[in-house]
PDB file of C-alpha atoms in Angstrom:
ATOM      1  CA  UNK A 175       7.974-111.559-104.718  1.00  0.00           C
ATOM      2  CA  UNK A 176       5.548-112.920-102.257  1.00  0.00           C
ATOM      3  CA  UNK A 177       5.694-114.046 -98.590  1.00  0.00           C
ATOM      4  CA  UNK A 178       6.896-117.473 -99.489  1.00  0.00           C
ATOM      5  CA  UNK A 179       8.937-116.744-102.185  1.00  0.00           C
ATOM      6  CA  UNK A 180      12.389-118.654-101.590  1.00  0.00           C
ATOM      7  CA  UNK A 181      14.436-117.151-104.565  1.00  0.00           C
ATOM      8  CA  UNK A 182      16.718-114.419-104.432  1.00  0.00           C
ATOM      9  CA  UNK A 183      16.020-110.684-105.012  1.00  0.00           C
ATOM     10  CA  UNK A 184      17.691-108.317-107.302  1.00  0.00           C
ATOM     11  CA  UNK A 185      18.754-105.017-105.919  1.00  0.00           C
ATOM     12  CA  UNK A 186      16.448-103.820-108.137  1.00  0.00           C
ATOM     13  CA  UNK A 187      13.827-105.882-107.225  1.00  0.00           C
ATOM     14  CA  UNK A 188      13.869-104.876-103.526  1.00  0.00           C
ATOM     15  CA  UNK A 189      14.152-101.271-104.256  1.00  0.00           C
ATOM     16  CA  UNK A 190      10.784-101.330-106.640  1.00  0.00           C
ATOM     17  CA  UNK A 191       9.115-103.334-103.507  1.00  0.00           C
ATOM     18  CA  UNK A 192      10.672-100.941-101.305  1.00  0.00           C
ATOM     19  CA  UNK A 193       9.358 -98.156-103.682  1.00  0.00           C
ATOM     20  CA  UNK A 194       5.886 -99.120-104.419  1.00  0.00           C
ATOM     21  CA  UNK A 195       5.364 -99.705-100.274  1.00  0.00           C
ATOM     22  CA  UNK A 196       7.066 -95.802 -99.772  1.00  0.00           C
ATOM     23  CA  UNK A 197       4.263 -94.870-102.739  1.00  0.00           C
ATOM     24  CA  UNK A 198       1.312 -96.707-101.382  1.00  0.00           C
ATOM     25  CA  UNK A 199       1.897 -98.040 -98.025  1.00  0.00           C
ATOM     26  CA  UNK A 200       3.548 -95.656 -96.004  1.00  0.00           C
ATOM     27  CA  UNK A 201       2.239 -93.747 -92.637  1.00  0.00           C
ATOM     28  CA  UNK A 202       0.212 -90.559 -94.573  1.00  0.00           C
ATOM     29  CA  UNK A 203      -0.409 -92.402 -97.534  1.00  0.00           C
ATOM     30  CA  UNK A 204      -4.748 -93.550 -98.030  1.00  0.00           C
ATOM     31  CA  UNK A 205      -4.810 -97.072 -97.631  1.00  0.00           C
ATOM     32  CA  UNK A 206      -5.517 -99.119-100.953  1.00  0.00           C
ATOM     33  CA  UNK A 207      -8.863-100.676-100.854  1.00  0.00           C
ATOM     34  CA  UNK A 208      -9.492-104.412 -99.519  1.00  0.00           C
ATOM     35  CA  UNK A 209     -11.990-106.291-101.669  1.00  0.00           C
ATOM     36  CA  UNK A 210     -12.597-109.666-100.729  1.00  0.00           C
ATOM     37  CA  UNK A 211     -14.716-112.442 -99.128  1.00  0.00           C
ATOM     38  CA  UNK A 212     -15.592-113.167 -95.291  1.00  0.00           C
ATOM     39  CA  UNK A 213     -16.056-116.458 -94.191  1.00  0.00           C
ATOM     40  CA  UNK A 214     -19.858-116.676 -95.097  1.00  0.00           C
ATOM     41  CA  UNK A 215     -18.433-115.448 -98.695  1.00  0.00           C
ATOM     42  CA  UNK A 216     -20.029-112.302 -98.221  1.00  0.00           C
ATOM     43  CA  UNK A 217     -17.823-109.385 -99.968  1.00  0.00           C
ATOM     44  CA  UNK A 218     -16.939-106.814 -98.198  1.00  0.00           C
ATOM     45  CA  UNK A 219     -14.560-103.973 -98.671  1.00  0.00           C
ATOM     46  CA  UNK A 220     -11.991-102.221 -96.399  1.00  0.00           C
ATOM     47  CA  UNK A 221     -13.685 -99.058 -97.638  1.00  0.00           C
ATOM     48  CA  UNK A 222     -16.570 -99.754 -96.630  1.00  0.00           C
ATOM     49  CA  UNK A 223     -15.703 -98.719 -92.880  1.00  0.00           C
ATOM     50  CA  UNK A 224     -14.549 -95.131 -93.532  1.00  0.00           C
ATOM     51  CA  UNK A 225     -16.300 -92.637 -90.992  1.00  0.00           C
ATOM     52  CA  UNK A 226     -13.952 -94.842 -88.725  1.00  0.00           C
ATOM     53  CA  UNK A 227     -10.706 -95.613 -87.521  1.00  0.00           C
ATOM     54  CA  UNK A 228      -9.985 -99.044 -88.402  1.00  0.00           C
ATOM     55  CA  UNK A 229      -7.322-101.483 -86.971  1.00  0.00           C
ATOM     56  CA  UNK A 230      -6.225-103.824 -89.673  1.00  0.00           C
ATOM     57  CA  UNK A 231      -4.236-106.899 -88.982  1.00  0.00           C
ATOM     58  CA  UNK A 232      -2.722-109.488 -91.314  1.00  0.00           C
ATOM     59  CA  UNK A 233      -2.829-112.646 -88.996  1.00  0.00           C
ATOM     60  CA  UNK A 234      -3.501-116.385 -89.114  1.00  0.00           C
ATOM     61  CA  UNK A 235      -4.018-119.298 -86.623  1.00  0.00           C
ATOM     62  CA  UNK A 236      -0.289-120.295 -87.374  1.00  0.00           C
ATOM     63  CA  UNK A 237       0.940-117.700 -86.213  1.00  0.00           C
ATOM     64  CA  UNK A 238       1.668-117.870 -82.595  1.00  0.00           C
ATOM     65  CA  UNK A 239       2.037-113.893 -81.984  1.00  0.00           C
ATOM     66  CA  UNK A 240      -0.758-113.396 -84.175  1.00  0.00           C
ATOM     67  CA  UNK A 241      -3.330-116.010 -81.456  1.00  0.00           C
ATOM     68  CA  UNK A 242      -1.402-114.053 -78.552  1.00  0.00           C
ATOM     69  CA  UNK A 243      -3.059-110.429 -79.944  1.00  0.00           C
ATOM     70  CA  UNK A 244      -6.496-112.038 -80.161  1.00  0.00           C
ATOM     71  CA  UNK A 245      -7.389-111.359 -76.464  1.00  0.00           C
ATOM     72  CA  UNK A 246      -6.394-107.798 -76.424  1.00  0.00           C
ATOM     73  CA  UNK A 247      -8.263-107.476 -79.814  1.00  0.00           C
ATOM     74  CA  UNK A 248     -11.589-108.438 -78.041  1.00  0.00           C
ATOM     75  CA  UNK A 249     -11.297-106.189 -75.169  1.00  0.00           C
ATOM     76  CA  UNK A 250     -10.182-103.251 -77.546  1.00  0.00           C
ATOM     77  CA  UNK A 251     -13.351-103.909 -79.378  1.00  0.00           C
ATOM     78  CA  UNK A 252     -15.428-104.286 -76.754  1.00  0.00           C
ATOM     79  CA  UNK A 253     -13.266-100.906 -74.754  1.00  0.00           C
ATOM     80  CA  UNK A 254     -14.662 -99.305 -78.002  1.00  0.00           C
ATOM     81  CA  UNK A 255     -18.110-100.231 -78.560  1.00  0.00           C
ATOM     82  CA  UNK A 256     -20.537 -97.714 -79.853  1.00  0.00           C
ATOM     83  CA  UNK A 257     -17.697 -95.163 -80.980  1.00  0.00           C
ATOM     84  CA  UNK A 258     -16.371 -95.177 -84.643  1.00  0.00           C
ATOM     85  CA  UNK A 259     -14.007 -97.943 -84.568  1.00  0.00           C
ATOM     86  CA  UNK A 260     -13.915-101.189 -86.368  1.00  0.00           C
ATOM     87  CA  UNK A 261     -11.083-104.459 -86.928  1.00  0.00           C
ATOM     88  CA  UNK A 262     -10.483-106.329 -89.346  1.00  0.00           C
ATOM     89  CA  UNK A 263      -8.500-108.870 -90.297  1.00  0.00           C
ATOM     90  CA  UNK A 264      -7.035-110.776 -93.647  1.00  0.00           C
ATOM     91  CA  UNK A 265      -6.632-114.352 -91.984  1.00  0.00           C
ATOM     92  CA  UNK A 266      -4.100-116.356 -94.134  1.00  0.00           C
ATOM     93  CA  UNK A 267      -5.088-119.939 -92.279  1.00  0.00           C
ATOM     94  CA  UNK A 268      -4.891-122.671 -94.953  1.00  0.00           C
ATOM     95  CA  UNK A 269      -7.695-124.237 -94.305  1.00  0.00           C
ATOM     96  CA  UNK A 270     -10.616-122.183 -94.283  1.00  0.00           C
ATOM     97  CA  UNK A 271     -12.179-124.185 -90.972  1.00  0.00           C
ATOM     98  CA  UNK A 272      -9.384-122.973 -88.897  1.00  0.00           C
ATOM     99  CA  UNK A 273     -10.846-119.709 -89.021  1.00  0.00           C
ATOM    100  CA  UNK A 274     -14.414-120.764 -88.719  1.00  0.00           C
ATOM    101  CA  UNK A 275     -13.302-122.421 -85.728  1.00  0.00           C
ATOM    102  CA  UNK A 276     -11.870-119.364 -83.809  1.00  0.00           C
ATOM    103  CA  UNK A 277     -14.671-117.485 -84.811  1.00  0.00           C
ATOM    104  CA  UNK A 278     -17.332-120.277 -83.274  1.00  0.00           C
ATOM    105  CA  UNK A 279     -14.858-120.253 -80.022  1.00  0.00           C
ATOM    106  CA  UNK A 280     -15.877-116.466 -79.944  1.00  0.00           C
ATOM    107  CA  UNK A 281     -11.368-116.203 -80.232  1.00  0.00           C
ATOM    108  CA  UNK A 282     -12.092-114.151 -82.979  1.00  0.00           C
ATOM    109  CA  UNK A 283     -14.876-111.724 -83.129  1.00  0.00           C
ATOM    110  CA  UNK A 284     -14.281-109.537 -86.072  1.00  0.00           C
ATOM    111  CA  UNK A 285     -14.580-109.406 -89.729  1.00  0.00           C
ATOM    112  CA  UNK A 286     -11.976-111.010 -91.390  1.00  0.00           C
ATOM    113  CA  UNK A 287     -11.476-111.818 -95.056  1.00  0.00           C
ATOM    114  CA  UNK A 288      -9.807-115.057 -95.815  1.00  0.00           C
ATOM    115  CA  UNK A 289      -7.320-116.070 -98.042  1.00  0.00           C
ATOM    116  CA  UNK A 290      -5.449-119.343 -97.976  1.00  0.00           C
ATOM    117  CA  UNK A 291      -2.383-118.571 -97.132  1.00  0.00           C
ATOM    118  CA  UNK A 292      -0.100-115.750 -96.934  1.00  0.00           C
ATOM    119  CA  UNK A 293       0.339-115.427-100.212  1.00  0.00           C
ATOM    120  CA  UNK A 294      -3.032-114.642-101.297  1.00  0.00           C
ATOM    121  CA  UNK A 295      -3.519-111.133-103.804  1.00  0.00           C
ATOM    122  CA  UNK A 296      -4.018-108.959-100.516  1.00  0.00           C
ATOM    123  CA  UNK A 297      -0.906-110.062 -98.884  1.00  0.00           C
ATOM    124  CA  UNK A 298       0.755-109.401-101.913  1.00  0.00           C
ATOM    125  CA  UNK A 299      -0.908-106.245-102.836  1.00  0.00           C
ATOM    126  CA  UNK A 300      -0.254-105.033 -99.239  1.00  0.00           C
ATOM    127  CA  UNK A 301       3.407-106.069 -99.718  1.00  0.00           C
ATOM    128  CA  UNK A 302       2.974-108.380 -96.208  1.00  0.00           C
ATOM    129  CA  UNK A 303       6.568-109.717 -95.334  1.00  0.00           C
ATOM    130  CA  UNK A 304       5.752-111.126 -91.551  1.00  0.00           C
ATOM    131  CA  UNK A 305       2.993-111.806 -89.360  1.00  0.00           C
ATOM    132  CA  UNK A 306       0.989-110.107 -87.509  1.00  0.00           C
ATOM    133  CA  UNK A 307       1.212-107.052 -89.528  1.00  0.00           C
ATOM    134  CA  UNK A 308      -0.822-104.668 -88.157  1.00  0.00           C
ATOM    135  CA  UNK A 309      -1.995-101.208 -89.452  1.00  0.00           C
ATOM    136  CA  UNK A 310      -3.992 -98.414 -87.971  1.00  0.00           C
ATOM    137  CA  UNK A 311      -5.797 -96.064 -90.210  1.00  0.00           C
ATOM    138  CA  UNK A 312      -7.964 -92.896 -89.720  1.00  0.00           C
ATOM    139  CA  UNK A 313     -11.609 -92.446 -90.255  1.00  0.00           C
ATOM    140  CA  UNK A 314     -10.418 -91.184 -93.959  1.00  0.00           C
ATOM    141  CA  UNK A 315      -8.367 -94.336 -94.895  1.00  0.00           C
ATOM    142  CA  UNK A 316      -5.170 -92.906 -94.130  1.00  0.00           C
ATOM    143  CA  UNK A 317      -2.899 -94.874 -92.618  1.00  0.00           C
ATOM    144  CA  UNK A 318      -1.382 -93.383 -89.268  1.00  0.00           C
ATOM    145  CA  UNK A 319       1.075 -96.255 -88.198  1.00  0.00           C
ATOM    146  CA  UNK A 320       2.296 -99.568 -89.378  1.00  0.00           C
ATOM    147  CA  UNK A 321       3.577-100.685 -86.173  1.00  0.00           C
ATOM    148  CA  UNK A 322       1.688-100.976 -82.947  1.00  0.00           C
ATOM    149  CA  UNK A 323       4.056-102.068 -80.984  1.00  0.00           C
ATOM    150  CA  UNK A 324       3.643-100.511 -77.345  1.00  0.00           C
ATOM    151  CA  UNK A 325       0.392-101.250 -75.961  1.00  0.00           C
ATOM    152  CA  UNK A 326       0.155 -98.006 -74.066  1.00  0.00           C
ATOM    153  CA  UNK A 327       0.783 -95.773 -77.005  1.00  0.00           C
ATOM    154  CA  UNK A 328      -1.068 -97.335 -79.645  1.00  0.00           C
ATOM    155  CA  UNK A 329      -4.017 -97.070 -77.541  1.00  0.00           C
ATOM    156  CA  UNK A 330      -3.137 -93.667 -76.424  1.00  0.00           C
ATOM    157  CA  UNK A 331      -3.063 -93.136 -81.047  1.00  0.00           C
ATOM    158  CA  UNK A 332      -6.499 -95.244 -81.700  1.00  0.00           C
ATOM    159  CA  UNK A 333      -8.497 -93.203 -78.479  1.00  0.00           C
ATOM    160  CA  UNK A 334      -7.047 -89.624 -80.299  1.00  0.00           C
ATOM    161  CA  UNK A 335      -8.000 -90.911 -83.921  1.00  0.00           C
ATOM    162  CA  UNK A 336     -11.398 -92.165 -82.348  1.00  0.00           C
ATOM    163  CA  UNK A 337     -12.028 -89.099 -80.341  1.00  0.00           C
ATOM    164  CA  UNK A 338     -10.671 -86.173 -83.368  1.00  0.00           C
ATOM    165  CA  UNK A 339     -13.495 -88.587 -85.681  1.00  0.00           C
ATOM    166  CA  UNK A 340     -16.120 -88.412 -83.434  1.00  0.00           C
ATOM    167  CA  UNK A 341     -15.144 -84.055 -82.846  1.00  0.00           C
ATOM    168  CA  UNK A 342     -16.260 -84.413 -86.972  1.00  0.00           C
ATOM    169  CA  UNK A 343     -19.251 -86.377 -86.936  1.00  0.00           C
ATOM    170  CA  UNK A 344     -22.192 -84.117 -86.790  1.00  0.00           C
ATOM    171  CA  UNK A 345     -24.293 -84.759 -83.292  1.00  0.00           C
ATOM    172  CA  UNK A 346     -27.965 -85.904 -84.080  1.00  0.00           C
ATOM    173  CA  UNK A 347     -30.661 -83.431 -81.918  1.00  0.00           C
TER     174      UNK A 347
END
């Protein structure tokens, strides 16, 4: 079942959902892999940012709480620039100007993939059931939450993520 799906769910059809997220989705579980296309339809993939901790948000312009997270986004990213952190986002707008509009308003200023809609394969791989959905993961592609939900302690989780990466990286001399 998808994010718009309207029919009803068997019991056992909720339990293998509920199964397959425990499996593959869960905090201490590697995150799967993103593969998909930016805006430019350049293809990028989530693993491509390991050696970082990575914020990953499910979002779209239609999503009022999503817009309302784009401001703290921005200053997280620019809090963090220089250190081994990226965001990025699958944006689920419709209409693939929508997004190419909040990036030219500089209202988004990460990497996104887009799919139209939130029931594109990446929603539905990642098992997405509401928006924003938001996932932090360590510079291995582990996820460490799946709910940043108190300002003040998720940053408190990315700066100890960002700082235990950067006790790993070797210095250059």
């Amino acid at each position: 079942p998808t994010f718009a799906s309207t029919r009803s769910k068997t019991l056992a059809e909720v339990a293998r959902t509920d199964l397959r997220r425990f499996r593959s989705l869960a905090v201490g579980q590697k995150a799967p892999d993103i593969d998909g296309q930016d805006i430019d339809g350049k293809r990028f993939r989530l693993s491509d940012y390991r050696g970082r901790v990575v914020l990953l948000t499910f979002s779209g312009n239609w999503c009022g709480p999503c817009r309302a997270m784009y401001p703290e986004e921005r200053a997280l990213l620019e809090r963090l620039k220089g250190r081994p952190f990226a965001l990025v986002s699958v944006n689920t707008d419709q209409a693939r100007e929508t997004l190419v509009g909040s990036i030219s308003r500089s209202e988004i200023t990460w990497r996104c993939w887009w799919e139209p809609g939130p029931d594109g394969p990446i929603c539905a791989r990642w098992l997405i059931q509401g928006f924003p959905q938001v996932y932090l993961l360590d510079h291995k592609g582990v996820i460490r939450s799946d709910s940043l939900t108190d300002k003040a302690a998720s940053d408190r989780m990315i700066e100890e993520l960002v700082r235990a990466c950067e006790a790993e990286q070797p210095t250059s001399r």
